[in-house]
Short mmCIF file of C-alpha atoms in Angstrom, two decimals:
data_model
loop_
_atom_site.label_atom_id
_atom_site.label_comp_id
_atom_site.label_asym_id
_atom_site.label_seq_id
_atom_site.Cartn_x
_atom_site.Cartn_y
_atom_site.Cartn_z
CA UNK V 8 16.70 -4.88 -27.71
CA UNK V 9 15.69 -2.95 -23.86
CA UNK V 10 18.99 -0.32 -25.09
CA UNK V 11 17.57 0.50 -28.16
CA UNK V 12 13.69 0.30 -27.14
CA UNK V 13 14.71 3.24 -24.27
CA UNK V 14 16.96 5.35 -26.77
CA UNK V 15 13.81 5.34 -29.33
CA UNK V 16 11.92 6.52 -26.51
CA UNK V 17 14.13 8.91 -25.77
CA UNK V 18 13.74 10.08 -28.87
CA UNK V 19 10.28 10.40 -28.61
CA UNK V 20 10.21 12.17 -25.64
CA UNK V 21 13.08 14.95 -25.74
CA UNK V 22 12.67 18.10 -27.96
CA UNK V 23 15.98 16.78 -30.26
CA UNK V 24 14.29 14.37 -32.03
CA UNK V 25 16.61 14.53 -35.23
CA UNK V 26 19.85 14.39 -33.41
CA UNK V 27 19.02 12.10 -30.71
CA UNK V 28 17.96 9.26 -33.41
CA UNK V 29 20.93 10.08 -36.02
CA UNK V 30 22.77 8.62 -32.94
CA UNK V 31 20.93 5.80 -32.79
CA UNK V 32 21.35 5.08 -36.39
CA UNK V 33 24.79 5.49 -36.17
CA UNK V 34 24.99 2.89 -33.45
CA UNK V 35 22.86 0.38 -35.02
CA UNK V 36 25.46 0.91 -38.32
CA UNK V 37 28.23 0.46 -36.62
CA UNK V 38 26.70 -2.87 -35.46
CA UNK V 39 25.88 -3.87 -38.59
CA UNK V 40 29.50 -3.15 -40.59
CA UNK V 41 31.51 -5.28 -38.64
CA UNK V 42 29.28 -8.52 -39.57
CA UNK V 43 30.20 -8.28 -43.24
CA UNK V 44 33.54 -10.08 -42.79
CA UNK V 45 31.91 -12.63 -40.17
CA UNK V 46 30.09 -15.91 -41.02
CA UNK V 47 26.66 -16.05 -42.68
CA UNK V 48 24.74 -16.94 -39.09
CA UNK V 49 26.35 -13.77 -37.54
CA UNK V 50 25.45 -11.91 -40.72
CA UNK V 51 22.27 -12.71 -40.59
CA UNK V 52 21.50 -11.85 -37.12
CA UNK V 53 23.40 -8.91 -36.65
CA UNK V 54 21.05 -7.59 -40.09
CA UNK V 55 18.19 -8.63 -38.65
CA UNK V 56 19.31 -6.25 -35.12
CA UNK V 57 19.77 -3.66 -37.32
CA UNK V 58 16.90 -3.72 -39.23
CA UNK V 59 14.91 -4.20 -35.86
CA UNK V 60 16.74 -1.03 -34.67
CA UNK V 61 15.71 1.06 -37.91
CA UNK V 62 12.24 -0.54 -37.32
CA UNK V 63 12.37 1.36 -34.05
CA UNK V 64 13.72 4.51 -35.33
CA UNK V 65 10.74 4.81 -38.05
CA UNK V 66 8.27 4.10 -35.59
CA UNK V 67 9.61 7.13 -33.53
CA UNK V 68 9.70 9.20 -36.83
CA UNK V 69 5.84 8.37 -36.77
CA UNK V 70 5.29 8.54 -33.81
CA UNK V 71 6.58 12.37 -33.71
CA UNK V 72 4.34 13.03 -36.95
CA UNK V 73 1.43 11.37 -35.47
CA UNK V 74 1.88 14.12 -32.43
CA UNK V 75 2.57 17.09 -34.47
CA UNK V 76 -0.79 16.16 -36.68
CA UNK V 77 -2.99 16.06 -33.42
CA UNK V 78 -1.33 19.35 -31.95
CA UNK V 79 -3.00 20.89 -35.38
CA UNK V 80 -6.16 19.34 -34.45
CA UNK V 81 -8.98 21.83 -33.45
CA UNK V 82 -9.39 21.77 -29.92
CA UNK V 83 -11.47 24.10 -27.68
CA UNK V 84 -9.66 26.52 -26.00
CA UNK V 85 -10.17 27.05 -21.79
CA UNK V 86 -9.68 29.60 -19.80
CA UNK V 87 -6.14 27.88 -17.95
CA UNK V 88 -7.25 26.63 -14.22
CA UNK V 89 -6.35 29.18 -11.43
CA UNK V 90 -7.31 28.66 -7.75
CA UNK V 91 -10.04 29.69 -5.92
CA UNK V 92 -11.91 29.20 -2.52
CA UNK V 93 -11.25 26.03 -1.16
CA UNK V 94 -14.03 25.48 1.91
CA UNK V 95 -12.76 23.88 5.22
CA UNK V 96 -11.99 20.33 5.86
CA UNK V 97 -15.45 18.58 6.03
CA UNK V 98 -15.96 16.42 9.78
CA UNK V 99 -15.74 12.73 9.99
CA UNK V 100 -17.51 11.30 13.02
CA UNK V 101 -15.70 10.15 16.27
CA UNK V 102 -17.07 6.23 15.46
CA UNK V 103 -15.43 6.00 12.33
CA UNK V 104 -11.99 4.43 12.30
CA UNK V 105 -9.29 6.49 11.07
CA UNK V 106 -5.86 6.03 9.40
CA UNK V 107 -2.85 7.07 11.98
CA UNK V 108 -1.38 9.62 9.73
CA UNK V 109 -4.53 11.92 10.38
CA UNK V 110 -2.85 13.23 13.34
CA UNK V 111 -0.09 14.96 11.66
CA UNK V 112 0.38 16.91 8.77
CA UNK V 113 3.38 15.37 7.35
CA UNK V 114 3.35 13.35 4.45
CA UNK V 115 3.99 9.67 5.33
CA UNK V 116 6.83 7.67 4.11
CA UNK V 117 6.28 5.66 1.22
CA UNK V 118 6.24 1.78 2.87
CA UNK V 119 9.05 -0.64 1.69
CA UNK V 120 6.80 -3.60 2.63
CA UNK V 121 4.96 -5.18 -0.01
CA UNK V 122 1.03 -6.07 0.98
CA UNK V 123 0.01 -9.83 0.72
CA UNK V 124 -3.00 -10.77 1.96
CA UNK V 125 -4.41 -13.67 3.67
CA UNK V 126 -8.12 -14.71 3.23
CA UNK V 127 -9.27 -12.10 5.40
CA UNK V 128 -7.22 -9.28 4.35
CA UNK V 129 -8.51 -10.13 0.85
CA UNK V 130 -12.13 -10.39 1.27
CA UNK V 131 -11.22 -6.71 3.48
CA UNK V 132 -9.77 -5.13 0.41
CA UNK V 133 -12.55 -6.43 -1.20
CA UNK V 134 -15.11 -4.57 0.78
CA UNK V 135 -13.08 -1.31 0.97
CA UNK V 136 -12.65 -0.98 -2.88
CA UNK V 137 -16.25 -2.19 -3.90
CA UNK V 138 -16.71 0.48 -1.32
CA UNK V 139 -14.86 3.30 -3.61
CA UNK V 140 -16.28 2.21 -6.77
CA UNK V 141 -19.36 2.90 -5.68
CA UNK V 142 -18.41 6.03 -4.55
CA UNK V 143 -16.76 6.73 -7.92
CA UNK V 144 -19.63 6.11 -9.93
CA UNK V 145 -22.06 7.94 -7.92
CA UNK V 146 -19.61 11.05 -8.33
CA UNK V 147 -19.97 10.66 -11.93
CA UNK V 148 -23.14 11.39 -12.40
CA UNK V 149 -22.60 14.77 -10.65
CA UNK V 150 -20.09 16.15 -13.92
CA UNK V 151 -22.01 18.60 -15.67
CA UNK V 152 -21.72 22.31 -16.27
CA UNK V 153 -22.45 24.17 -13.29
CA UNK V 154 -21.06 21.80 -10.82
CA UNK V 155 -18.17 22.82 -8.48
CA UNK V 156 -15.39 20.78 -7.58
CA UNK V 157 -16.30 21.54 -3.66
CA UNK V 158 -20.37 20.05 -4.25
CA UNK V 159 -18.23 16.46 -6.06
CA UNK V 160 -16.05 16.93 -2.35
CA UNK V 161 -19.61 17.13 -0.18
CA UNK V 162 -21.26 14.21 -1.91
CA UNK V 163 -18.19 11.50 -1.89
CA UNK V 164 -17.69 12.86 1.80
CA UNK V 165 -20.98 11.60 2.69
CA UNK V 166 -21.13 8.96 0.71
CA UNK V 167 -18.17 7.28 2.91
CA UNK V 168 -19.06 8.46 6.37
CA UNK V 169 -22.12 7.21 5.60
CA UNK V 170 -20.97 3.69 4.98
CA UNK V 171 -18.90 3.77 8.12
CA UNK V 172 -15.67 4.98 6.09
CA UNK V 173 -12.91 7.15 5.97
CA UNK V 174 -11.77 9.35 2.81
CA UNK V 175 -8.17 8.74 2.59
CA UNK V 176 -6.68 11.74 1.35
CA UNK V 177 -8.41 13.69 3.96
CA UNK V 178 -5.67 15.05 5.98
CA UNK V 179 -2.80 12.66 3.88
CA UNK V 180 0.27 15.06 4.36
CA UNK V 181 -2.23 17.79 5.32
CA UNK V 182 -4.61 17.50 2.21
CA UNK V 183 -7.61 19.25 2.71
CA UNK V 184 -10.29 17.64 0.82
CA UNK V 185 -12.20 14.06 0.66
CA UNK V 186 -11.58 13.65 -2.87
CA UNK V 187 -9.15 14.66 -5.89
CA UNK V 188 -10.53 16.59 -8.45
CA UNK V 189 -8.00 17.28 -11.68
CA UNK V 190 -9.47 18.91 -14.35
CA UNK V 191 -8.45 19.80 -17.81
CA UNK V 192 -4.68 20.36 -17.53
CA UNK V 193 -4.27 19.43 -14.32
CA UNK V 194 -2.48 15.56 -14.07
CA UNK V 195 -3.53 14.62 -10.93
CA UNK V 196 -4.33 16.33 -7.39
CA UNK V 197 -6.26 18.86 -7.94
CA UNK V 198 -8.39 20.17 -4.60
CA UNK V 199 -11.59 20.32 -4.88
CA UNK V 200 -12.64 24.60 -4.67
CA UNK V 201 -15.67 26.57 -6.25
CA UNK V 202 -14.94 26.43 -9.64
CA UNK V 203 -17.94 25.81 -11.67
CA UNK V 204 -16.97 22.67 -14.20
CA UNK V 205 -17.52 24.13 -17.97
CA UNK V 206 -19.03 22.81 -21.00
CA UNK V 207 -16.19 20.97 -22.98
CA UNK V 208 -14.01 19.98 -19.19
CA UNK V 209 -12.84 16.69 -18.54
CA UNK V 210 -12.11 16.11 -14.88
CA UNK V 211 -10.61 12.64 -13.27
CA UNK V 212 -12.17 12.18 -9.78
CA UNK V 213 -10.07 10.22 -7.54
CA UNK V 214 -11.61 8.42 -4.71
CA UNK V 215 -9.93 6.51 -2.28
CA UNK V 216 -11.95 5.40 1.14
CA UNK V 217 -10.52 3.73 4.71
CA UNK V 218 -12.87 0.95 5.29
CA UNK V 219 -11.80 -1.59 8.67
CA UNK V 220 -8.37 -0.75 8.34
CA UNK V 221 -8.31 -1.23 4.57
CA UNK V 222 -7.29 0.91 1.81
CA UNK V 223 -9.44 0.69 -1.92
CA UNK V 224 -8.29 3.89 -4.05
CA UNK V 225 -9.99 3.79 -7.97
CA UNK V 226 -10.11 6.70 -10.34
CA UNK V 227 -11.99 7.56 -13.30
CA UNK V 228 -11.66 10.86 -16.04
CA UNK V 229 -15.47 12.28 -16.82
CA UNK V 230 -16.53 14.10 -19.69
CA UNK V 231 -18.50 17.07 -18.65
CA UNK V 232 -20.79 18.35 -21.71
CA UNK V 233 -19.57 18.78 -25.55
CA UNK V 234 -15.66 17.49 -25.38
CA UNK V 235 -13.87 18.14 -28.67
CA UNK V 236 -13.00 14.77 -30.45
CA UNK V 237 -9.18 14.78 -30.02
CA UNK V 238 -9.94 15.18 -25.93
CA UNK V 239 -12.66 12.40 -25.98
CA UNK V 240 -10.04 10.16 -27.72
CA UNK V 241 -7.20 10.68 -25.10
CA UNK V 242 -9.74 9.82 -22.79
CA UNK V 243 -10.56 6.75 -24.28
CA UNK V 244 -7.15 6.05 -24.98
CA UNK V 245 -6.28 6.52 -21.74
CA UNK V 246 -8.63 3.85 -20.12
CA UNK V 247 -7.40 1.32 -22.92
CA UNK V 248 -4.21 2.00 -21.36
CA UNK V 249 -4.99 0.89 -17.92
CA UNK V 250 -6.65 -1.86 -19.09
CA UNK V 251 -3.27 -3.08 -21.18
CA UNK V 252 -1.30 -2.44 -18.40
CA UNK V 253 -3.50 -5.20 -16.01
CA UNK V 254 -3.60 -7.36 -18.88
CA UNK V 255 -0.10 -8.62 -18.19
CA UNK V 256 -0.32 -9.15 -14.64
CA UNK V 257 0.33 -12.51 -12.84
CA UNK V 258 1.90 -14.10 -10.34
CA UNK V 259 5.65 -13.93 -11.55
CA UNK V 260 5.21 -11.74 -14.12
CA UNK V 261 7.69 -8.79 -14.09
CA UNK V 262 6.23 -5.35 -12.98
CA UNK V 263 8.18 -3.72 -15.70
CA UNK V 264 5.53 -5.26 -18.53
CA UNK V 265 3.08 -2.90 -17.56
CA UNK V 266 5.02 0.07 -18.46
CA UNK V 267 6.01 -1.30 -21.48
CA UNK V 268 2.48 -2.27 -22.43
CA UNK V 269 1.22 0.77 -21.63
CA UNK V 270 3.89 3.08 -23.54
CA UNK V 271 3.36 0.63 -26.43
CA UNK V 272 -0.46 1.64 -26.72
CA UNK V 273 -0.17 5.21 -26.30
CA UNK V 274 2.65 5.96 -28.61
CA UNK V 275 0.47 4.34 -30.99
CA UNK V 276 -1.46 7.60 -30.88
CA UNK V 277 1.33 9.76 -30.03
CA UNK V 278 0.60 10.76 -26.69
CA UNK V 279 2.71 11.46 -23.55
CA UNK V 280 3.16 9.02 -20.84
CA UNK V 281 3.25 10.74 -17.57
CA UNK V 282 6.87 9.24 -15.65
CA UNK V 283 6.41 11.48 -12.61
CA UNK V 284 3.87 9.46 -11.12
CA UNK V 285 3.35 5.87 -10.03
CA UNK V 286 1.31 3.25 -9.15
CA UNK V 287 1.68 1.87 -5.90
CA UNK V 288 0.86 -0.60 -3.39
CA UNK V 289 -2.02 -0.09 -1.35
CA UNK V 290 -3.44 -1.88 1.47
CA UNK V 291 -3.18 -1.17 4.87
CA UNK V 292 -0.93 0.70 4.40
CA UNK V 293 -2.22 3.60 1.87
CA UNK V 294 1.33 4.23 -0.05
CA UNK V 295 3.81 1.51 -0.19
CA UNK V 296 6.05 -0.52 -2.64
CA UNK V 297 6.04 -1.73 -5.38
CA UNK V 298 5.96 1.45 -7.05
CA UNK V 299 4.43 0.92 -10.47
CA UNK V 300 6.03 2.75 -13.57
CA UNK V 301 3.97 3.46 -16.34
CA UNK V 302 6.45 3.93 -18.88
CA UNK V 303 9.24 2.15 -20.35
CA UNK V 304 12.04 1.00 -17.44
CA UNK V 305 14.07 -1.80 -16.23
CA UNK V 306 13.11 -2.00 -12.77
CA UNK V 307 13.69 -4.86 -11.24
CA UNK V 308 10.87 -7.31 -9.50
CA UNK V 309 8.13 -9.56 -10.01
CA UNK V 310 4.20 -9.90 -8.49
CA UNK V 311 3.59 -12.40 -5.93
CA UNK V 312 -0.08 -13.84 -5.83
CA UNK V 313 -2.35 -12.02 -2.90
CA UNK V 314 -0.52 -8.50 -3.56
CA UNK V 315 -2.48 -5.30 -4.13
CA UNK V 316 -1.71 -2.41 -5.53
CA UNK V 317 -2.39 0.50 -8.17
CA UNK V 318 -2.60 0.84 -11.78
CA UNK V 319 -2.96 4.32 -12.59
CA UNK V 320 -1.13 6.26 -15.80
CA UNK V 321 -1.47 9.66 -16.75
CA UNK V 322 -1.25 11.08 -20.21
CA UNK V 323 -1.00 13.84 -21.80
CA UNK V 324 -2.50 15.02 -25.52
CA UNK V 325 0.91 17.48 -25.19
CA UNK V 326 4.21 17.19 -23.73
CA UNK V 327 4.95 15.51 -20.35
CA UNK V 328 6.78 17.77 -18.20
CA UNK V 329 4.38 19.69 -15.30
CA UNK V 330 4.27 22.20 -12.72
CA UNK V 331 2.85 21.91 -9.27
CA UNK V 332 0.79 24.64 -7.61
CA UNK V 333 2.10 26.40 -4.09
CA UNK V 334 -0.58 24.23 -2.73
CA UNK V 335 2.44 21.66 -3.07
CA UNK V 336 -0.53 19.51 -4.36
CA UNK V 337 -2.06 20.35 -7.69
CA UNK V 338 0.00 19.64 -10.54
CA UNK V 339 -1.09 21.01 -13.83
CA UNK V 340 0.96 20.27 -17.40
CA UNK V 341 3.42 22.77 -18.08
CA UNK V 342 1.86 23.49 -21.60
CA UNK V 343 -1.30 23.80 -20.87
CA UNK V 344 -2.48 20.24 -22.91
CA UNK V 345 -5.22 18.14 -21.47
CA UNK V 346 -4.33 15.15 -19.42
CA UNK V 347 -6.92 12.35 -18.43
CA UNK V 348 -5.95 9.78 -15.54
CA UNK V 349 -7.99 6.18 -14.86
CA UNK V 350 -7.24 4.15 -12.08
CA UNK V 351 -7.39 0.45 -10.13
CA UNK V 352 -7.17 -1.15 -7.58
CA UNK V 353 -5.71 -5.06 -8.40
CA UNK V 354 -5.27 -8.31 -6.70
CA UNK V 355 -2.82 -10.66 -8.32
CA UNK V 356 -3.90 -14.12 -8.78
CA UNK V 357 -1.92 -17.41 -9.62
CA UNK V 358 -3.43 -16.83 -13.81
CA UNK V 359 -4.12 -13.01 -13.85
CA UNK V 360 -5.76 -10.25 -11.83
CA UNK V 361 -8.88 -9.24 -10.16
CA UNK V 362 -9.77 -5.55 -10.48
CA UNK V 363 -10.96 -5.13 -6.77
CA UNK V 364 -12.09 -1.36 -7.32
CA UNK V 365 -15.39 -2.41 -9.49
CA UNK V 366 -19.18 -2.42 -8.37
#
């Protein structure tokens, strides 16, 4: 059942929808023929395969519809998002404890070790991502029209220092801001600069803060003013999403669930799942394995109770395939389409998971 779940999404995702599902129909009939001269059990089952497989193709013949109905749906059109002046790096004070790739501007190797904690590394991650969720929703109430990206940077700058913390993506692989600041058709990345935010925007602010040697990274997309319906709606979809995806998560349970719960809930509504980026573990160690796929996949592995990591899909009200600025940072979709972005930080338990990154 994997095979034909990944060819249906296949089908769903690439621009030959027609062809790429009369070859899954022709596979599931070729299945099927050669059960006529078997026994009835056989029979049965292989007709039930193949009516699980045309099952599968219908729902991607919906799921295309359902897409090409909201891509008729009025939505307000923006003025695409160019660059503009991006202030200097803000200063953190000499007190505050800083993570060791601040002293160079490459971008850090993605860790192979996989973070369990002990008591006090727990009650630590604890701390640092109560820590960011505060910061989070304090940035939130800054989205309105009017606002830059650069005065959102300030405020969650200050916010940290001021609790004795370090903004993580400050000087990450020589990123220049405190914060992430994506808006409209931008995925994920986006530097904070003096654009005004407009009536209509949505913008995902992305907070992540160093707090005694401990990483707690959240997200969250905002509506700024008047969003259209169909926007508001990805937005809410979006969240739902996340909230799928850490539904399934246990000690033992295989990472690959979440991608497969979260594709499940957004096809429903015929949106793109973002595969580019991942989830990831976090600790620490800011960036390290598991890396966790949002979409459909077979990758291997299972959570272990006292792990941490990220939760954090991206989709799209359009197609999935982006483009990322010289800035070798912001990454915008390559059509233009809105995409909104929401974000924890978890800690798997023996029964479920804790969502560290909440105040």
């Amino acid at each position: 059942m994997a095979s034909v779940a990944a060819s249906v999404s296949s089908c769903f995702h690439g621009e030959n929808l027609s062809s790429s599902c009369s070859s899954l129909f022709s596979r599931a009939t070729l299945a099927f023929s050669p059960s006529i001269s078997g026994n009835d059990f056989n029979g049965r089952k292989r007709f039930m395969v193949l009516a699980k497989r045309l099952s599968g193709l219908e729902e991607a013949m919906r799921i295309r519809r359902a897409r090409e109905q909201q891509t008729s749906t009025p939505i307000k059109r923006r003025t695409p998002l160019r660059r503009l002046k991006v202030s200097p790096r803000l200063p953190v004070p000499d007190h505050i404890l800083k993570p060791p790739y601040v002293s160079t501007k490459l971008l850090p190797e993605i860790s192979t070790e996989f973070q369990i904690h002990d008591e006090e590394g727990i009650a630590r991650m604890r701390a640092a991502c109560e820590l960011a969720a505060r910061v989070l929703e304090h940035a939130g109430t800054l989205v309105r029209p009017s606002v830059t990206t650069n005065e959102i940077d300030k405020a969650v700058h200050q916010m940290i220092i001021d609790n004795g913390a370090y903004p993580s993506p400050l000087g990450y692989g020589g990123f220049p801001k405190s914060v992430c600041t994506s808006v409209n058709e931008c995925m994920c990345h986006g530097i904070p600069d003096s654009r005004q935010l407009q009536d209509g925007d949505i913008i995902n602010i992305d907070v992540t803060v160093y707090l005694n040697g401990y990483h707690g990274d959240t997200s969250k997309t905002f509506l700024c003013g008047n969003v259209d319906e169909a926007t508001k709606r990805l937005v809410k979809v979006t969240e739902e999403c996340l909230e799928r995806g850490i539904s399934v998560c246990k000690d033992g349970a295989l990472f690959r669930k979440i991608g497969k719960r979260i594709s499940e809930h957004a096809e429903k509504f015929g949106y793109g799942v973002v595969e580019r980026f991942v989830g990831h573990g976090v600790g620490t160690v800011f960036h390290s394995e598991p890396l966790i796929f949002h979409h459909r996949n077979e990758k291997p592995g299972s959570m272990v109770e006292g792990q941490t990591f990220t939760i954090e899909p991206i989709l799209t009200l359009g197609r999935t395939e982006c483009v990322t600025w010289e800035d070798n940072w912001t990454t915008l979709t390559k059509d233009g389409s809105p995409a909104a972005q929401f974000e924890h930080t978890i800690l798997i338990t023996r029964t479920g998971a804790e969502i560290l990154t909440k105040c």
